[in-house]
Amino acid sequence: MKRTKIKALLTSTAFGEEVVVKGWVRTKRENKEIAFIALNDGSIITNIQIVVDVANFNETILKQITTGAAISVTGKLIASGGKGQSVEIQATEIEVYGLADPEKYPLQPKEHSLEFLREIAHLRPRTNTFSAILRIRNTMAFGIHKFFNERGFVYLHTPILTASDCEGAGEMFRVTTLDPIKPPLTDVGTVNYKEDFFGRQANLTVSGQLEGELGAMALSEIYTFGPTFRAENSNTARHLAEFWMVEPEIAFADLEDNMNLAEDFLKYLIHEALENCQEDLAFLDQRFTKEESKKKQEDRSEWGLIEKLKIVLENNFERLTYTEAVKILVDSKPNKKGQFKYPISWGTDLQSEHERYLVEKHFKKPVILTNYPREIKSFYMKLDEDGKTVRAMDVLFPGIGEIIGGSQREEDLDKLVMRMKEVGLKEEDLWWYLDTRKFGTCPHSGFGLGFERLILFITGMGNIRDVIPFPRTPQNCEF
Ligand code: ATP
Ligand code: MN
């Protein structure tokens, strides 16, 4: 007989019919006459209850049914008398596929700390919290493709292996097939990358943007969605060494078009989550409230999780320049009382504490900051008329800080070359990128959304290591 997923059974009214469910045992309670098994197959956060008439079952099989075991149950679907569930299954036959020795199985039916669960990341998808996060992650990934597809964007696959080290070489992971103990050397004693696989130094990509621009200059509107890598040794709750990035690039578009796209995009995804992930969000909302209540009053979120999602959905994002934001921050109470860890003045990059003050305390809604000083932004951002600032935009979210970074690109060849010189980039290394400015250049814009930052926001989790199945961070590449 064909197996039915628990998600479908929980809303079924085919009472009396025989069904087959397969999944992993969450808990078993029993007395002399009757046993109750809570079974979960990952299709939904809710378990289905299996009712077992002990007298009709083989004692050995019943003993094998412990937390974590994989089983198949054949039985009759019946309306449930129990509180909080609509249906249950009266078992007629149970097959045990895989045992889970209760002495050794690390996931017990009690609350485990997130730190402990990171050590058993291979098993944590079997918990309520992580299965909810992974289902939401899936819905968001699908939503991203849906959003762009509905708008005629082309999904462009940009390379993961690159030879351009244009965005801060220190943060890149080198890719090589050279012998690590005895690499070939040049006459002056440095490693001879001419003998390496690509005949030159290669790295894992930190962003698909430059290639994304090449695509936009032919297809008008593209997006990339793939893994990116940064060897930043920062060890924060918002940085991973391997993360997923979504990068749209749009031709014939200025910064305002770019901001509109970013705002529409984020709202669309939040709406998708609220529509399609109700059970998981309800669970995470409760979890969020519980976690917040453990924090000090001044560190607590102003809003509940679902409330926060709705606030973002229902409000226009506040748009202001970096210069205006710095003024607000300089005049702010925490600055005057010396409560910011990092000092603030025009020209310095904003720290997460500053971003969160603007979003959570001052405006109480998402903020888009624009026109940053050129010195703290990338070479490809379009210079403003005053020559001091560039047409950059950062989207700042409650609880997160920067969730999107983007800009209008410099389409003027001479200005772009001048900016490259300033930051020490060689024209010949990026000849193909500069060609787009030589042949049919046009105004264009784009941004990058850190996929895991979005998932952090939607799920209300506090650490980015908990919203990707197998996190990679400094000193951590297990699983
Ligand atoms: P931050 O200042 O937070 O380090 P950034 O300025 O380095 O971010 P960008 O280079 O603009 O970020 O990348 C675009 C987006 O990618 C960011 O807005 C953020 O959402 C995400 N992002 C950047 N670095 C990481 C990382 N190490 N792990 C996860 N997401 C990241
Ligand atoms: Mn960074």
Coordinates of C-alpha atoms and ligand atoms in Angstrom, one line a residue:
M1 CA 0.0 0.0 0.0
K2 CA 1.1 3.5 -0.8
R3 CA 2.4 5.6 2.1
T4 CA 0.6 8.9 3.0
K5 CA 2.6 11.8 4.4
I6 CA 1.5 13.0 7.9
K7 CA 0.7 16.5 6.6
A8 CA -2.0 15.1 4.4
L9 CA -3.4 12.7 7.0
L10 CA -3.8 15.5 9.6
T11 CA -6.4 17.2 7.4
S12 CA -8.0 14.0 6.1
T13 CA -11.5 13.0 7.0
A14 CA -11.3 9.5 5.4
F15 CA -12.2 8.0 8.8
G16 CA -12.3 4.2 8.8
E17 CA -10.0 3.8 5.8
E18 CA -6.7 1.9 6.0
V19 CA -3.5 4.0 5.7
V20 CA 0.2 3.6 5.8
V21 CA 2.5 6.1 7.5
K22 CA 6.3 6.0 7.8
G23 CA 8.4 8.2 10.0
W24 CA 10.6 8.5 13.1
V25 CA 9.3 7.9 16.6
R26 CA 9.3 11.1 18.7
T27 CA 7.9 9.6 21.9
K28 CA 6.1 6.4 23.2
R29 CA 3.9 6.3 26.3
E30 CA 2.4 3.0 27.3
N31 CA 0.5 1.1 30.0
K32 CA -0.5 -2.6 30.2
E33 CA -3.3 -2.2 27.6
I34 CA -2.5 0.6 25.3
A35 CA 0.5 2.4 23.8
F36 CA 0.7 5.8 22.2
I37 CA 3.4 6.6 19.6
A38 CA 4.0 10.2 18.4
L39 CA 5.3 9.8 14.9
N40 CA 6.9 12.5 12.7
D41 CA 8.0 12.3 9.0
G42 CA 9.1 15.9 8.5
S43 CA 6.2 16.9 6.3
I44 CA 4.7 19.0 9.1
I45 CA 5.7 20.1 12.6
T46 CA 2.8 18.2 14.2
N47 CA 3.2 14.5 15.1
I48 CA 0.5 12.0 14.3
Q49 CA -0.6 9.8 17.2
I50 CA -0.5 6.0 16.7
V51 CA -2.7 4.0 19.1
V52 CA -1.5 0.5 19.8
D53 CA -3.6 -2.2 21.4
V54 CA -0.8 -3.9 23.4
A55 CA -2.5 -7.3 23.6
N56 CA -2.6 -7.7 19.8
F57 CA 1.1 -6.9 19.3
N58 CA 4.3 -8.8 19.5
E59 CA 6.1 -7.7 22.7
T60 CA 9.6 -7.7 21.0
I61 CA 8.4 -5.3 18.3
L62 CA 6.8 -3.0 20.8
K63 CA 10.1 -2.8 22.8
Q64 CA 12.0 -1.8 19.6
I65 CA 9.8 1.2 19.2
T66 CA 11.8 3.9 21.0
T67 CA 12.5 7.5 20.4
G68 CA 14.4 7.9 17.1
A69 CA 13.5 4.5 15.6
A70 CA 12.2 4.5 11.9
I71 CA 8.9 2.6 11.6
S72 CA 6.1 1.9 9.1
V73 CA 2.6 1.8 10.5
T74 CA -0.5 0.3 8.8
G75 CA -3.7 1.1 10.5
K76 CA -7.1 2.7 10.4
L77 CA -7.5 6.5 10.4
I78 CA -9.9 7.5 13.2
A79 CA -11.2 10.8 14.5
S80 CA -9.2 11.6 17.6
G81 CA -10.7 12.1 21.1
G82 CA -7.5 13.6 22.4
K83 CA -6.9 17.3 22.9
G84 CA -5.0 19.2 20.2
Q85 CA -5.3 16.6 17.5
S86 CA -8.0 15.8 14.9
V87 CA -7.0 12.4 13.8
E88 CA -5.0 9.4 15.0
I89 CA -4.2 5.9 13.6
Q90 CA -5.4 2.7 15.2
A91 CA -2.4 0.4 14.3
T92 CA -2.9 -3.0 12.9
E93 CA 0.7 -3.7 11.8
I94 CA 4.0 -2.1 12.6
E95 CA 7.3 -2.7 10.9
V96 CA 10.5 -1.5 12.4
Y97 CA 13.1 -0.4 9.8
G98 CA 15.8 1.0 12.0
L99 CA 16.4 0.8 15.8
A100 CA 17.7 3.7 17.8
D101 CA 19.3 2.4 21.0
P102 CA 17.9 4.6 23.8
E103 CA 21.2 4.3 25.7
K104 CA 23.0 5.9 22.7
Y105 CA 20.6 8.0 20.8
P106 CA 21.6 11.6 21.5
L107 CA 18.2 13.2 20.9
Q108 CA 16.0 12.6 23.9
P109 CA 12.4 13.9 24.2
K110 CA 13.4 17.0 26.2
E111 CA 14.8 20.4 25.4
H112 CA 18.4 20.5 24.2
S113 CA 20.5 23.6 24.0
L114 CA 21.2 25.0 20.5
E115 CA 25.0 24.7 21.3
F116 CA 24.5 21.0 21.9
L117 CA 22.4 20.6 18.8
R118 CA 25.2 22.2 16.7
E119 CA 27.4 19.4 17.7
I120 CA 24.9 16.9 16.4
A121 CA 23.9 18.8 13.3
H122 CA 23.5 15.5 11.4
L123 CA 20.5 14.7 13.7
R124 CA 19.1 18.1 14.6
P125 CA 16.7 18.2 11.6
R126 CA 14.7 15.7 13.6
T127 CA 13.8 18.3 16.2
N128 CA 10.8 20.6 16.0
T129 CA 12.9 23.8 15.8
F130 CA 15.2 22.6 13.0
S131 CA 12.6 20.9 10.9
A132 CA 10.6 24.1 11.1
I133 CA 13.6 26.2 10.0
L134 CA 14.5 23.9 7.2
R135 CA 10.9 23.9 5.8
I136 CA 10.8 27.7 6.0
R137 CA 14.2 27.8 4.2
N138 CA 12.8 25.6 1.5
T139 CA 9.7 27.8 1.1
M140 CA 11.9 30.9 0.9
A141 CA 14.2 29.4 -1.7
F142 CA 11.2 28.5 -3.9
G143 CA 9.6 32.0 -3.2
I144 CA 12.8 33.7 -4.5
H145 CA 12.6 31.8 -7.8
K146 CA 8.9 32.5 -8.0
F147 CA 9.3 36.2 -7.5
F148 CA 11.9 36.7 -10.2
N149 CA 10.2 34.3 -12.6
E150 CA 6.9 36.2 -12.3
R151 CA 8.8 39.4 -13.3
G152 CA 10.7 38.0 -16.2
F153 CA 14.2 37.8 -14.6
V154 CA 16.6 35.2 -16.0
Y155 CA 18.3 32.9 -13.5
L156 CA 22.0 33.2 -14.3
H157 CA 24.4 30.7 -13.0
T158 CA 27.6 32.5 -12.1
P159 CA 30.8 30.6 -11.4
I160 CA 31.9 29.4 -8.0
L161 CA 35.5 29.1 -9.0
T162 CA 37.0 32.5 -10.0
A163 CA 40.3 34.1 -10.7
S164 CA 39.3 37.6 -10.0
D165 CA 40.3 38.8 -6.6
C166 CA 38.5 42.2 -6.8
E167 CA 36.6 42.3 -3.6
G168 CA 39.1 42.1 -0.7
A169 CA 41.6 39.3 -1.4
G170 CA 42.1 38.7 2.3
E171 CA 38.6 37.2 2.6
M172 CA 39.0 34.6 -0.1
F173 CA 39.5 30.8 0.1
R174 CA 42.2 29.7 -2.3
V175 CA 41.6 26.7 -4.5
T176 CA 44.6 24.8 -5.6
T177 CA 45.8 21.3 -6.7
L178 CA 49.5 22.1 -5.9
D179 CA 51.4 20.0 -3.5
P180 CA 51.0 21.7 -0.2
I181 CA 54.3 20.5 1.2
K182 CA 56.4 21.1 -1.9
P183 CA 54.7 23.6 -4.2
P184 CA 56.6 24.6 -7.4
L185 CA 58.4 27.8 -6.8
T186 CA 59.4 30.7 -9.1
D187 CA 62.9 32.1 -9.5
V188 CA 62.3 34.5 -6.6
G189 CA 61.0 31.8 -4.3
T190 CA 57.2 32.5 -4.4
V191 CA 54.7 29.8 -5.2
N192 CA 54.4 29.4 -9.0
Y193 CA 50.7 29.4 -9.7
K194 CA 51.5 29.0 -13.4
E195 CA 51.8 25.4 -12.6
D196 CA 48.5 25.3 -10.7
F197 CA 45.3 23.8 -12.2
F198 CA 44.1 26.9 -13.9
G199 CA 47.6 28.3 -14.6
R200 CA 46.9 31.1 -12.2
Q201 CA 45.7 31.7 -8.7
A202 CA 42.0 30.7 -8.2
N203 CA 39.5 31.3 -5.4
L204 CA 36.0 30.5 -4.3
T205 CA 33.7 33.3 -5.2
V206 CA 32.7 36.0 -2.7
S207 CA 29.9 37.3 -4.9
G208 CA 28.4 36.6 -8.3
Q209 CA 27.9 40.3 -9.0
L210 CA 30.5 41.1 -11.6
E211 CA 29.4 38.2 -13.8
G212 CA 25.8 39.1 -13.0
E213 CA 26.4 42.5 -14.5
L214 CA 27.6 40.8 -17.7
G215 CA 24.4 38.9 -17.9
A216 CA 22.2 42.0 -17.2
M217 CA 23.9 43.9 -20.0
A218 CA 22.4 41.4 -22.4
L219 CA 19.3 39.9 -20.8
S220 CA 18.2 43.1 -19.0
E221 CA 17.2 41.5 -15.7
I222 CA 18.9 38.6 -14.1
Y223 CA 19.4 37.1 -10.7
T224 CA 21.9 34.7 -9.2
F225 CA 21.2 32.5 -6.3
G226 CA 24.1 30.3 -5.1
P227 CA 26.7 29.7 -2.5
T228 CA 29.4 32.3 -1.7
F229 CA 32.4 32.0 0.5
R230 CA 34.2 34.4 2.8
A231 CA 37.2 33.5 4.8
E232 CA 36.5 36.3 7.3
N233 CA 37.6 35.3 10.7
S234 CA 34.9 37.2 12.4
N235 CA 33.0 34.5 14.3
T236 CA 29.9 36.6 14.8
A237 CA 26.3 35.4 15.0
R238 CA 25.6 36.9 11.6
H239 CA 28.6 35.6 9.5
L240 CA 29.3 32.3 7.9
A241 CA 32.2 31.2 5.8
E242 CA 29.8 29.6 3.4
F243 CA 26.5 31.2 2.8
W244 CA 23.9 31.6 0.1
M245 CA 23.4 34.9 -1.7
V246 CA 20.7 36.2 -4.0
E247 CA 21.8 38.9 -6.4
P248 CA 19.5 40.5 -8.9
E249 CA 21.0 42.9 -11.5
I250 CA 18.8 45.2 -13.5
A251 CA 19.7 47.2 -16.6
F252 CA 18.2 50.6 -17.3
A253 CA 17.6 51.1 -13.6
D254 CA 18.8 53.6 -11.0
L255 CA 19.1 53.5 -7.3
E256 CA 15.4 54.3 -6.7
D257 CA 14.4 51.4 -9.0
N258 CA 16.8 49.2 -7.0
M259 CA 15.3 50.3 -3.7
N260 CA 11.8 49.6 -5.0
L261 CA 12.8 46.1 -6.1
A262 CA 14.5 45.3 -2.8
E263 CA 11.5 46.4 -0.8
D264 CA 9.0 44.5 -3.0
F265 CA 11.2 41.5 -2.9
L266 CA 11.5 41.3 0.9
K267 CA 7.8 41.9 1.4
Y268 CA 6.9 39.3 -1.2
L269 CA 9.0 36.7 0.7
I270 CA 7.6 37.6 4.1
H271 CA 4.1 37.3 2.7
E272 CA 5.0 33.9 1.3
A273 CA 6.2 32.8 4.7
L274 CA 3.1 34.0 6.5
E275 CA 0.9 32.3 3.9
N276 CA 2.7 29.0 3.5
C277 CA 4.5 28.3 6.8
Q278 CA 1.7 28.9 9.4
E279 CA 2.3 25.9 11.6
D280 CA 6.1 26.4 11.7
L281 CA 5.8 30.1 12.3
A282 CA 3.3 29.6 15.1
F283 CA 5.8 27.2 16.8
L284 CA 8.8 29.6 16.2
D285 CA 6.7 32.6 17.5
Q286 CA 6.2 30.8 20.8
R287 CA 9.9 29.9 20.9
F288 CA 10.9 33.5 20.2
T289 CA 8.7 34.9 23.0
K290 CA 10.2 32.4 25.4
E291 CA 13.8 33.2 24.4
E292 CA 13.2 37.0 24.6
S293 CA 11.7 36.7 28.1
K294 CA 15.1 35.3 29.2
K295 CA 16.9 38.5 28.0
K296 CA 17.5 41.7 29.9
Q297 CA 14.6 44.2 29.5
E298 CA 16.7 46.6 27.3
D299 CA 17.8 43.8 25.0
R300 CA 14.4 42.4 24.3
S301 CA 12.7 42.7 21.0
E302 CA 10.0 45.4 20.7
W303 CA 7.8 42.9 18.9
G304 CA 6.8 39.2 18.8
L305 CA 8.0 37.2 15.8
I306 CA 4.9 37.2 13.7
E307 CA 4.1 40.7 14.8
K308 CA 7.6 41.7 13.5
L309 CA 6.9 40.1 10.1
K310 CA 3.7 42.0 9.8
I311 CA 5.3 45.3 10.7
V312 CA 7.7 44.9 7.9
L313 CA 5.0 43.9 5.5
E314 CA 2.7 46.7 6.3
N315 CA 5.1 49.7 6.5
N316 CA 7.0 51.6 3.9
F317 CA 10.7 51.3 4.5
E318 CA 12.2 54.5 5.7
R319 CA 14.6 55.9 3.1
L320 CA 17.4 58.3 4.1
T321 CA 21.0 59.1 3.3
Y322 CA 24.0 57.9 5.3
T323 CA 24.7 61.6 6.1
E324 CA 21.2 62.1 7.6
A325 CA 21.5 58.8 9.6
V326 CA 24.9 59.8 11.1
K327 CA 23.3 63.1 12.2
I328 CA 20.5 61.1 14.0
L329 CA 23.0 58.8 15.6
V330 CA 25.3 61.6 16.8
D331 CA 22.4 63.3 18.4
S332 CA 21.0 60.1 19.9
K333 CA 20.6 59.3 23.6
P334 CA 22.9 56.2 23.6
N335 CA 25.6 58.2 21.8
K336 CA 25.4 61.1 24.3
K337 CA 25.4 58.7 27.2
G338 CA 28.4 56.8 25.7
Q339 CA 26.4 53.6 25.3
F340 CA 27.6 52.7 21.8
K341 CA 30.6 50.5 21.8
Y342 CA 31.9 52.0 18.5
P343 CA 32.2 55.8 18.1
I344 CA 30.1 57.4 15.4
S345 CA 31.1 60.2 13.0
W346 CA 30.8 61.0 9.3
G347 CA 33.1 58.8 7.3
T348 CA 33.1 55.7 9.5
D349 CA 31.2 52.5 8.6
L350 CA 28.1 51.9 10.7
Q351 CA 28.3 49.1 13.2
S352 CA 25.4 46.7 13.8
E353 CA 24.5 48.5 17.1
H354 CA 24.1 51.8 15.1
E355 CA 22.0 50.1 12.4
R356 CA 19.8 48.4 15.0
Y357 CA 19.3 51.7 16.9
L358 CA 18.0 53.4 13.7
V359 CA 15.6 50.5 12.9
E360 CA 14.4 49.4 16.3
K361 CA 14.5 52.5 18.4
H362 CA 14.3 55.5 16.1
F363 CA 12.2 54.6 13.1
K364 CA 10.6 51.4 14.4
K365 CA 10.5 49.9 10.9
P366 CA 13.0 48.8 8.2
V367 CA 15.4 51.4 6.9
I368 CA 17.2 51.9 3.6
L369 CA 20.4 54.0 3.9
T370 CA 21.8 55.5 0.8
N371 CA 24.7 57.6 -0.5
Y372 CA 27.6 56.3 1.7
P373 CA 31.1 57.8 1.7
R374 CA 33.0 56.4 -1.3
E375 CA 35.9 55.4 0.9
I376 CA 33.9 52.7 2.8
K377 CA 32.2 51.2 -0.3
S378 CA 33.2 49.2 -3.3
F379 CA 34.9 50.6 -6.4
Y380 CA 32.0 49.7 -8.8
M381 CA 29.4 51.9 -7.1
K382 CA 28.4 55.1 -9.0
L383 CA 29.9 58.3 -7.8
D384 CA 27.5 61.0 -6.7
E385 CA 27.8 64.5 -8.2
D386 CA 29.6 65.8 -5.1
G387 CA 32.3 63.2 -5.6
K388 CA 32.2 62.4 -1.9
T389 CA 29.5 59.7 -1.8
V390 CA 28.4 56.8 -3.9
R391 CA 25.0 55.5 -4.9
A392 CA 25.0 52.7 -2.4
M393 CA 22.1 51.3 -0.5
D394 CA 21.9 49.1 2.6
V395 CA 18.6 47.7 3.8
L396 CA 18.5 47.4 7.6
F397 CA 16.1 45.1 9.4
P398 CA 15.0 44.8 13.0
G399 CA 17.1 42.3 15.0
I400 CA 19.5 41.8 12.1
G401 CA 21.0 45.1 10.9
E402 CA 22.2 44.8 7.3
I403 CA 20.2 42.3 5.3
I404 CA 20.8 43.7 1.8
G405 CA 23.7 45.6 0.3
G406 CA 23.5 47.1 -3.1
S407 CA 24.1 50.0 -5.4
Q408 CA 23.7 51.7 -8.7
R409 CA 26.8 50.8 -10.7
E410 CA 29.3 53.2 -12.2
E411 CA 28.6 52.9 -15.9
D412 CA 31.2 55.6 -16.9
L413 CA 34.4 53.9 -18.0
D414 CA 36.7 56.7 -17.0
K415 CA 35.3 57.1 -13.6
L416 CA 35.3 53.3 -13.0
V417 CA 38.9 53.0 -14.1
M418 CA 39.8 55.9 -11.8
R419 CA 38.1 54.2 -8.8
M420 CA 39.9 50.9 -9.6
K421 CA 43.2 52.7 -9.6
E422 CA 42.4 54.2 -6.2
V423 CA 41.8 50.8 -4.6
G424 CA 44.7 49.2 -6.4
L425 CA 42.9 47.0 -9.0
K426 CA 44.6 46.4 -12.3
E427 CA 42.7 47.1 -15.5
E428 CA 44.0 44.0 -17.3
D429 CA 42.7 41.7 -14.6
L430 CA 39.1 43.0 -15.1
W431 CA 39.3 43.7 -18.9
W432 CA 36.1 41.7 -19.4
Y433 CA 34.2 43.7 -16.8
L434 CA 35.4 47.0 -18.3
D435 CA 34.3 45.9 -21.7
T436 CA 30.7 46.3 -20.6
R437 CA 31.5 50.0 -20.1
K438 CA 33.2 50.2 -23.5
F439 CA 30.5 48.6 -25.5
G440 CA 26.9 49.6 -25.0
T441 CA 27.1 50.7 -21.4
C442 CA 23.9 51.9 -19.6
P443 CA 22.7 52.8 -16.1
H444 CA 22.2 49.6 -14.1
S445 CA 21.8 48.5 -10.5
G446 CA 21.7 45.5 -8.3
F447 CA 21.9 44.2 -4.8
G448 CA 22.8 41.1 -2.7
L449 CA 20.6 39.5 -0.1
G450 CA 22.2 37.2 2.3
F451 CA 19.8 34.2 2.3
E452 CA 20.7 33.2 5.8
R453 CA 20.1 36.7 7.1
L454 CA 16.6 36.5 5.7
I455 CA 16.0 33.1 7.3
L456 CA 17.3 34.5 10.6
F457 CA 14.7 37.3 10.4
I458 CA 11.8 35.0 9.4
T459 CA 12.5 32.4 12.0
G460 CA 13.5 34.7 14.8
M461 CA 16.6 32.6 15.5
G462 CA 19.6 34.4 17.1
N463 CA 22.5 32.7 15.5
I464 CA 23.2 32.2 11.8
R465 CA 24.7 28.8 12.5
D466 CA 21.2 27.6 13.3
V467 CA 19.5 28.5 10.0
I468 CA 21.7 26.6 7.5
P469 CA 21.8 22.8 7.7
F470 CA 25.5 22.4 8.1
P471 CA 27.3 25.6 9.1
R472 CA 30.9 26.4 8.1
T473 CA 32.6 28.9 10.4
P474 CA 36.2 29.3 11.6
Q475 CA 37.5 26.0 13.1
N476 CA 34.3 24.2 12.1
C477 CA 33.8 22.1 9.0
E478 CA 32.2 19.0 10.4
F479 CA 29.5 17.0 8.6
Ligands
ATP1 P1 28.5 42.8 6.7 O1 28.9 44.2 6.9 O2 27.3 42.4 7.5 O3 29.7 41.9 6.9 P2 28.9 43.0 3.9 O4 28.9 44.5 3.7 O5 30.2 42.3 3.9 O6 28.1 42.6 5.2 P3 28.0 42.5 1.2 O7 29.4 42.2 0.7 O8 27.3 43.7 0.8 O9 28.0 42.4 2.8 O10 27.1 41.2 0.9 C1 25.7 41.2 0.6 C2 24.9 40.6 1.7 O11 25.4 39.3 2.0 C3 24.9 41.3 3.1 O12 23.9 42.3 3.1 C4 24.5 40.2 4.0 O13 23.1 39.9 4.0 C5 25.2 38.9 3.4 N1 26.4 38.5 4.0 C6 27.6 39.2 3.9 N2 28.6 38.5 4.5 C7 28.0 37.4 5.0 C8 28.5 36.3 5.8 N3 29.8 36.1 6.1 N4 27.6 35.3 6.2 C9 26.3 35.4 5.9 N5 25.8 36.5 5.1 C10 26.6 37.4 4.7
MN2 MN 31.4 41.7 5.6

